[in-house]
């Protein structure tokens, strides 16, 4: 059986190291640099001939540069005769461009899928895709992992009144996500219907459900400028909620997001570490982070799972 070689691209070294530590592996050495004309150069300083290669690269900050770096690394490993290349992309790039919703609009998520396949990826691992149909854009296996177990654990351990909470989706598209969490906690759920006039701007919101005298927990897959969740928090408080939390898988937090969170009435805004949050946490004390490295480590081959399960079983709450 080929041995595992784990590489980290430049976007999220901390998460890559945590995954490697959980598996008892060392990260392979990669030298990444840019030429004066901004072309990306990647050098893999390890033999991968016949090996099972995993490359961890999330989409954050310089998304296009990170994407190009990942494609080059995949291709470099294939050219170097690796047995198999798996791209671990915790936050999938261009996931919100998953359909042709207006005339002449591109389906950029499909283009990204094509590029990964052409570069030589044999397998994709991602988390909480914005739209599950993106899995169908690939002709190679795609594992779409879910942060739900870690979210449930955080709620039980950090919200004393969780038995009197209500799980809220900030839009109709997230109804399936919140109903699953509500069922596991044996609590009720609500949703907010929102209308947009243009991207990143919410025109109106209508709350469907009763949140009076309850702790409201907003759950969504991602937050960018945070206009939606901050408007939703105001809506929930005006409807009688005692406290409002937000739990998000991907905390993008671009533009005015941090100032909006600081000015909003959240008890906490909880995100996973699919995207680095250290700099954002320095400017916003409400942001808390859930580590999902154990979930990513779980999908590694069988020969390393014994170590993983020993670590994972010590922290997972059995529902």
Tab-separated table of C-alpha atoms in Angstrom:
chain	number	residue	atom	x	y	z
A	1	UNK	CA	0.000	0.000	0.000
A	2	UNK	CA	1.405	3.453	-0.872
A	3	UNK	CA	2.404	5.599	2.088
A	4	UNK	CA	0.828	8.999	2.725
A	5	UNK	CA	2.587	12.259	1.933
A	6	UNK	CA	0.891	15.366	3.305
A	7	UNK	CA	1.615	18.804	1.850
A	8	UNK	CA	0.392	22.222	2.915
A	9	UNK	CA	-0.050	25.081	0.514
A	10	UNK	CA	0.440	28.610	1.772
A	11	UNK	CA	-3.143	29.581	2.637
A	12	UNK	CA	-3.580	27.790	5.971
A	13	UNK	CA	-0.397	26.361	7.471
A	14	UNK	CA	-1.879	26.167	10.970
A	15	UNK	CA	-4.756	23.868	9.968
A	16	UNK	CA	-2.413	21.692	7.900
A	17	UNK	CA	-0.068	21.275	10.871
A	18	UNK	CA	-2.953	20.307	13.156
A	19	UNK	CA	-4.111	17.632	10.708
A	20	UNK	CA	-0.544	16.333	10.395
A	21	UNK	CA	-0.136	16.229	14.185
A	22	UNK	CA	-3.364	14.257	14.608
A	23	UNK	CA	-2.147	11.697	12.068
A	24	UNK	CA	1.394	11.517	13.380
A	25	UNK	CA	2.812	12.708	10.052
A	26	UNK	CA	5.291	15.380	9.036
A	27	UNK	CA	4.331	17.939	6.425
A	28	UNK	CA	6.282	17.603	3.197
A	29	UNK	CA	8.517	20.523	2.358
A	30	UNK	CA	7.186	22.900	-0.308
A	31	UNK	CA	8.861	26.087	-1.524
A	32	UNK	CA	6.428	28.611	-2.980
A	33	UNK	CA	7.471	31.917	-4.473
A	34	UNK	CA	6.449	34.466	-7.064
A	35	UNK	CA	8.443	35.827	-9.951
A	36	UNK	CA	8.541	39.553	-10.616
A	37	UNK	CA	5.706	39.213	-13.123
A	38	UNK	CA	3.567	37.574	-10.349
A	39	UNK	CA	3.720	34.064	-11.795
A	40	UNK	CA	3.565	31.401	-9.078
A	41	UNK	CA	6.450	28.959	-8.692
A	42	UNK	CA	6.131	25.779	-6.607
A	43	UNK	CA	8.943	23.350	-5.781
A	44	UNK	CA	8.180	20.081	-3.969
A	45	UNK	CA	11.259	19.047	-2.022
A	46	UNK	CA	10.273	15.392	-1.485
A	47	UNK	CA	9.917	12.310	-3.647
A	48	UNK	CA	6.272	11.349	-4.193
A	49	UNK	CA	6.805	8.508	-6.660
A	50	UNK	CA	4.133	5.890	-6.035
A	51	UNK	CA	2.845	7.752	-2.962
A	52	UNK	CA	-0.663	8.753	-1.851
A	53	UNK	CA	-0.485	12.562	-1.771
A	54	UNK	CA	-2.785	14.911	0.171
A	55	UNK	CA	-2.566	18.663	-0.465
A	56	UNK	CA	-4.357	21.006	1.956
A	57	UNK	CA	-5.325	24.395	0.551
A	58	UNK	CA	-8.284	26.524	1.606
A	59	UNK	CA	-9.737	29.446	-0.325
A	60	UNK	CA	-9.111	32.634	1.606
A	61	UNK	CA	-7.587	36.087	1.213
A	62	UNK	CA	-5.837	35.828	-2.184
A	63	UNK	CA	-8.265	33.273	-3.592
A	64	UNK	CA	-7.041	33.288	-7.189
A	65	UNK	CA	-3.377	32.974	-6.202
A	66	UNK	CA	-4.221	30.163	-3.780
A	67	UNK	CA	-6.184	28.367	-6.483
A	68	UNK	CA	-3.346	28.621	-8.977
A	69	UNK	CA	-0.857	27.394	-6.379
A	70	UNK	CA	-3.032	24.346	-5.670
A	71	UNK	CA	-3.372	23.504	-9.364
A	72	UNK	CA	0.400	23.715	-9.856
A	73	UNK	CA	1.058	21.516	-6.816
A	74	UNK	CA	-1.419	18.873	-8.011
A	75	UNK	CA	0.158	18.846	-11.460
A	76	UNK	CA	3.678	18.718	-10.036
A	77	UNK	CA	2.800	15.631	-7.980
A	78	UNK	CA	1.180	13.884	-10.952
A	79	UNK	CA	4.202	14.592	-13.155
A	80	UNK	CA	6.405	13.212	-10.351
A	81	UNK	CA	4.538	9.864	-10.642
A	82	UNK	CA	2.496	9.978	-7.443
A	83	UNK	CA	0.024	7.117	-7.073
A	84	UNK	CA	-2.930	9.383	-6.229
A	85	UNK	CA	-3.477	13.064	-5.433
A	86	UNK	CA	-6.220	14.274	-3.089
A	87	UNK	CA	-6.962	17.995	-2.847
A	88	UNK	CA	-8.237	18.900	0.624
A	89	UNK	CA	-10.100	22.195	0.173
A	90	UNK	CA	-11.905	23.024	3.440
A	91	UNK	CA	-13.504	26.163	1.967
A	92	UNK	CA	-14.278	25.573	-1.711
A	93	UNK	CA	-13.566	28.601	-3.969
A	94	UNK	CA	-16.294	30.164	-6.117
A	95	UNK	CA	-18.922	27.985	-4.402
A	96	UNK	CA	-21.523	30.768	-4.540
A	97	UNK	CA	-21.280	30.866	-8.336
A	98	UNK	CA	-22.926	27.475	-8.728
A	99	UNK	CA	-25.736	28.245	-11.187
A	100	UNK	CA	-26.675	30.397	-14.144
A	101	UNK	CA	-29.230	32.583	-12.380
A	102	UNK	CA	-29.239	35.406	-14.922
A	103	UNK	CA	-28.527	35.948	-18.574
A	104	UNK	CA	-24.912	35.281	-19.635
A	105	UNK	CA	-23.784	34.476	-16.055
A	106	UNK	CA	-20.934	31.943	-15.765
A	107	UNK	CA	-21.056	28.844	-13.586
A	108	UNK	CA	-17.644	29.450	-12.071
A	109	UNK	CA	-17.827	26.577	-9.569
A	110	UNK	CA	-18.034	24.185	-12.530
A	111	UNK	CA	-14.982	25.845	-14.084
A	112	UNK	CA	-13.044	25.313	-10.843
A	113	UNK	CA	-14.105	21.651	-10.848
A	114	UNK	CA	-12.840	21.265	-14.403
A	115	UNK	CA	-9.501	22.882	-13.585
A	116	UNK	CA	-8.919	20.607	-10.584
A	117	UNK	CA	-9.679	17.533	-12.671
A	118	UNK	CA	-7.476	18.622	-15.574
A	119	UNK	CA	-4.614	19.449	-13.186
A	120	UNK	CA	-4.690	15.793	-12.130
A	121	UNK	CA	-6.652	15.591	-8.862
A	122	UNK	CA	-8.027	12.094	-8.211
A	123	UNK	CA	-10.139	12.960	-5.185
A	124	UNK	CA	-11.545	16.119	-3.561
A	125	UNK	CA	-12.253	16.634	0.154
A	126	UNK	CA	-14.179	19.743	1.167
A	127	UNK	CA	-16.521	20.897	3.929
A	128	UNK	CA	-20.077	22.252	3.991
A	129	UNK	CA	-20.351	23.130	0.321
A	130	UNK	CA	-22.505	26.184	-0.262
A	131	UNK	CA	-24.497	24.157	-2.782
A	132	UNK	CA	-24.447	20.365	-2.714
A	133	UNK	CA	-24.903	20.152	-6.496
A	134	UNK	CA	-21.251	21.200	-6.852
A	135	UNK	CA	-20.372	17.571	-6.133
A	136	UNK	CA	-22.052	16.719	-9.438
A	137	UNK	CA	-19.704	19.071	-11.306
A	138	UNK	CA	-16.894	16.533	-10.816
A	139	UNK	CA	-16.230	13.202	-12.535
A	140	UNK	CA	-13.942	12.210	-9.650
A	141	UNK	CA	-14.943	11.319	-6.052
A	142	UNK	CA	-15.859	14.257	-3.811
A	143	UNK	CA	-16.212	13.973	-0.022
A	144	UNK	CA	-18.343	16.826	1.315
A	145	UNK	CA	-17.764	16.743	5.068
A	146	UNK	CA	-20.029	18.395	7.629
A	147	UNK	CA	-19.108	20.536	10.616
A	148	UNK	CA	-22.351	19.560	12.382
A	149	UNK	CA	-20.786	17.205	15.003
A	150	UNK	CA	-18.370	19.931	16.117
A	151	UNK	CA	-21.190	22.509	16.132
A	152	UNK	CA	-23.397	20.297	18.327
A	153	UNK	CA	-20.546	19.762	20.748
A	154	UNK	CA	-19.849	23.499	20.980
A	155	UNK	CA	-23.505	24.337	21.651
A	156	UNK	CA	-23.788	21.783	24.449
A	157	UNK	CA	-20.531	22.848	26.088
A	158	UNK	CA	-20.817	26.636	25.778
A	159	UNK	CA	-24.503	27.621	25.884
A	160	UNK	CA	-25.921	26.859	29.330
A	161	UNK	CA	-29.515	27.452	28.158
A	162	UNK	CA	-29.222	25.298	25.023
A	163	UNK	CA	-32.278	23.231	25.967
A	164	UNK	CA	-34.342	26.427	25.655
A	165	UNK	CA	-32.781	27.490	22.358
A	166	UNK	CA	-34.174	27.738	18.867
A	167	UNK	CA	-32.029	27.095	15.784
A	168	UNK	CA	-32.513	29.733	13.087
A	169	UNK	CA	-31.575	29.764	9.421
A	170	UNK	CA	-30.891	33.272	8.029
A	171	UNK	CA	-32.329	32.182	4.663
A	172	UNK	CA	-34.640	29.537	3.252
A	173	UNK	CA	-31.746	27.712	1.589
A	174	UNK	CA	-30.332	26.703	4.960
A	175	UNK	CA	-33.544	25.072	6.211
A	176	UNK	CA	-32.189	21.523	5.849
A	177	UNK	CA	-29.079	22.416	7.840
A	178	UNK	CA	-30.956	23.932	10.802
A	179	UNK	CA	-33.613	21.213	10.928
A	180	UNK	CA	-30.889	18.575	11.206
A	181	UNK	CA	-29.219	20.389	14.117
A	182	UNK	CA	-32.564	21.120	15.792
A	183	UNK	CA	-33.541	17.453	15.567
A	184	UNK	CA	-30.250	16.350	17.143
A	185	UNK	CA	-30.742	18.824	20.005
A	186	UNK	CA	-34.477	18.092	20.262
A	187	UNK	CA	-35.373	21.798	19.987
A	188	UNK	CA	-37.435	23.868	17.555
A	189	UNK	CA	-36.238	25.768	14.512
A	190	UNK	CA	-37.144	28.923	12.627
A	191	UNK	CA	-36.057	30.570	9.415
A	192	UNK	CA	-35.788	34.040	7.986
A	193	UNK	CA	-36.934	34.799	4.467
A	194	UNK	CA	-34.751	37.480	2.931
A	195	UNK	CA	-34.951	39.410	-0.295
A	196	UNK	CA	-31.944	40.972	-2.027
A	197	UNK	CA	-31.881	43.741	-4.577
A	198	UNK	CA	-28.204	43.113	-5.278
A	199	UNK	CA	-25.355	40.956	-3.999
A	200	UNK	CA	-24.281	41.478	-0.352
A	201	UNK	CA	-27.249	43.788	0.355
A	202	UNK	CA	-30.420	42.537	2.055
A	203	UNK	CA	-33.575	44.476	1.229
A	204	UNK	CA	-36.085	42.910	3.642
A	205	UNK	CA	-36.462	40.058	6.148
A	206	UNK	CA	-39.464	38.088	7.408
A	207	UNK	CA	-39.131	35.789	10.446
A	208	UNK	CA	-41.014	32.484	10.289
A	209	UNK	CA	-41.198	30.939	13.778
A	210	UNK	CA	-41.516	31.965	17.439
A	211	UNK	CA	-38.288	33.024	19.185
A	212	UNK	CA	-39.834	34.891	22.122
A	213	UNK	CA	-37.996	34.270	25.438
A	214	UNK	CA	-35.553	31.847	23.805
A	215	UNK	CA	-31.870	31.760	22.986
A	216	UNK	CA	-31.617	32.112	19.205
A	217	UNK	CA	-28.741	30.368	17.428
A	218	UNK	CA	-28.210	31.471	13.836
A	219	UNK	CA	-26.571	28.723	11.764
A	220	UNK	CA	-25.201	29.198	8.242
A	221	UNK	CA	-22.504	27.763	6.007
A	222	UNK	CA	-20.651	31.042	5.445
A	223	UNK	CA	-20.649	34.757	6.172
A	224	UNK	CA	-18.895	37.286	3.952
A	225	UNK	CA	-19.723	40.923	4.709
A	226	UNK	CA	-22.040	39.799	7.553
A	227	UNK	CA	-24.899	42.068	6.528
A	228	UNK	CA	-27.347	39.154	6.570
A	229	UNK	CA	-26.514	37.722	9.996
A	230	UNK	CA	-26.338	41.166	11.633
A	231	UNK	CA	-29.757	42.120	10.225
A	232	UNK	CA	-31.029	38.726	11.322
A	233	UNK	CA	-29.723	39.275	14.867
A	234	UNK	CA	-31.617	42.579	15.093
A	235	UNK	CA	-34.748	40.859	13.771
A	236	UNK	CA	-34.511	38.085	16.371
A	237	UNK	CA	-33.986	40.462	19.279
A	238	UNK	CA	-36.916	42.625	18.194
A	239	UNK	CA	-39.017	39.424	18.060
A	240	UNK	CA	-38.241	38.674	21.713
A	241	UNK	CA	-35.116	36.476	21.685
A	242	UNK	CA	-33.150	36.720	24.951
A	243	UNK	CA	-29.723	36.115	23.385
A	244	UNK	CA	-28.389	35.635	19.867
A	245	UNK	CA	-25.450	33.497	18.782
A	246	UNK	CA	-24.166	32.906	15.245
A	247	UNK	CA	-22.425	29.671	14.216
A	248	UNK	CA	-20.836	29.608	10.765
A	249	UNK	CA	-18.686	27.025	9.002
A	250	UNK	CA	-16.738	29.490	6.857
A	251	UNK	CA	-16.034	32.930	8.325
A	252	UNK	CA	-14.907	34.946	5.302
A	253	UNK	CA	-15.403	38.321	7.041
A	254	UNK	CA	-14.510	40.710	4.234
A	255	UNK	CA	-15.096	44.454	3.961
A	256	UNK	CA	-17.142	45.878	6.862
A	257	UNK	CA	-17.778	42.471	8.452
A	258	UNK	CA	-15.720	42.949	11.620
A	259	UNK	CA	-17.158	46.388	12.420
A	260	UNK	CA	-20.678	45.052	11.834
A	261	UNK	CA	-20.104	42.138	14.216
A	262	UNK	CA	-18.644	44.451	16.857
A	263	UNK	CA	-21.723	46.679	16.625
A	264	UNK	CA	-24.228	43.808	16.568
A	265	UNK	CA	-25.841	42.269	19.646
A	266	UNK	CA	-24.247	38.834	19.352
A	267	UNK	CA	-23.140	36.943	22.436
A	268	UNK	CA	-20.605	35.193	20.194
A	269	UNK	CA	-19.916	34.546	16.517
A	270	UNK	CA	-18.522	31.031	16.236
A	271	UNK	CA	-16.674	29.849	13.128
A	272	UNK	CA	-14.607	26.813	12.207
A	273	UNK	CA	-10.966	27.114	11.220
A	274	UNK	CA	-11.506	26.249	7.547
A	275	UNK	CA	-10.233	29.821	7.074
A	276	UNK	CA	-7.524	31.420	9.291
A	277	UNK	CA	-9.122	33.681	11.905
A	278	UNK	CA	-6.188	34.866	14.025
A	279	UNK	CA	-6.085	38.387	12.586
A	280	UNK	CA	-9.884	38.776	12.759
A	281	UNK	CA	-9.952	37.679	16.405
A	282	UNK	CA	-7.509	40.444	17.316
A	283	UNK	CA	-10.078	43.012	16.182
A	284	UNK	CA	-13.233	41.282	17.394
A	285	UNK	CA	-13.546	39.618	20.790
A	286	UNK	CA	-16.893	38.034	19.833
A	287	UNK	CA	-15.295	35.641	17.318
A	288	UNK	CA	-14.639	32.126	18.634
A	289	UNK	CA	-13.150	29.238	16.650
A	290	UNK	CA	-13.999	25.523	16.475
A	291	UNK	CA	-11.133	23.283	15.347
A	292	UNK	CA	-12.229	20.892	12.579
A	293	UNK	CA	-8.825	19.293	11.932
A	294	UNK	CA	-10.073	16.039	13.480
A	295	UNK	CA	-12.890	15.840	10.918
A	296	UNK	CA	-10.473	16.334	8.030
A	297	UNK	CA	-8.117	13.736	9.502
A	298	UNK	CA	-10.945	11.198	9.645
A	299	UNK	CA	-11.065	10.764	5.871
A	300	UNK	CA	-7.452	9.640	5.533
A	301	UNK	CA	-6.755	5.999	4.530
A	302	UNK	CA	-7.335	3.080	6.892
A	303	UNK	CA	-3.727	2.570	7.962
A	304	UNK	CA	-3.783	5.898	9.849
A	305	UNK	CA	-7.325	5.756	11.260
A	306	UNK	CA	-6.458	3.839	14.436
A	307	UNK	CA	-4.446	6.835	15.658
A	308	UNK	CA	-7.175	9.232	14.595
A	309	UNK	CA	-9.987	7.376	16.356
A	310	UNK	CA	-7.987	7.216	19.563
A	311	UNK	CA	-7.770	11.001	19.491
A	312	UNK	CA	-11.260	11.636	18.172
A	313	UNK	CA	-13.116	9.361	20.609
A	314	UNK	CA	-11.793	11.371	23.527
A	315	UNK	CA	-13.546	14.554	22.406
A	316	UNK	CA	-16.671	13.506	20.524
A	317	UNK	CA	-19.957	13.692	22.402
A	318	UNK	CA	-22.135	10.666	21.616
A	319	UNK	CA	-25.643	11.826	20.804
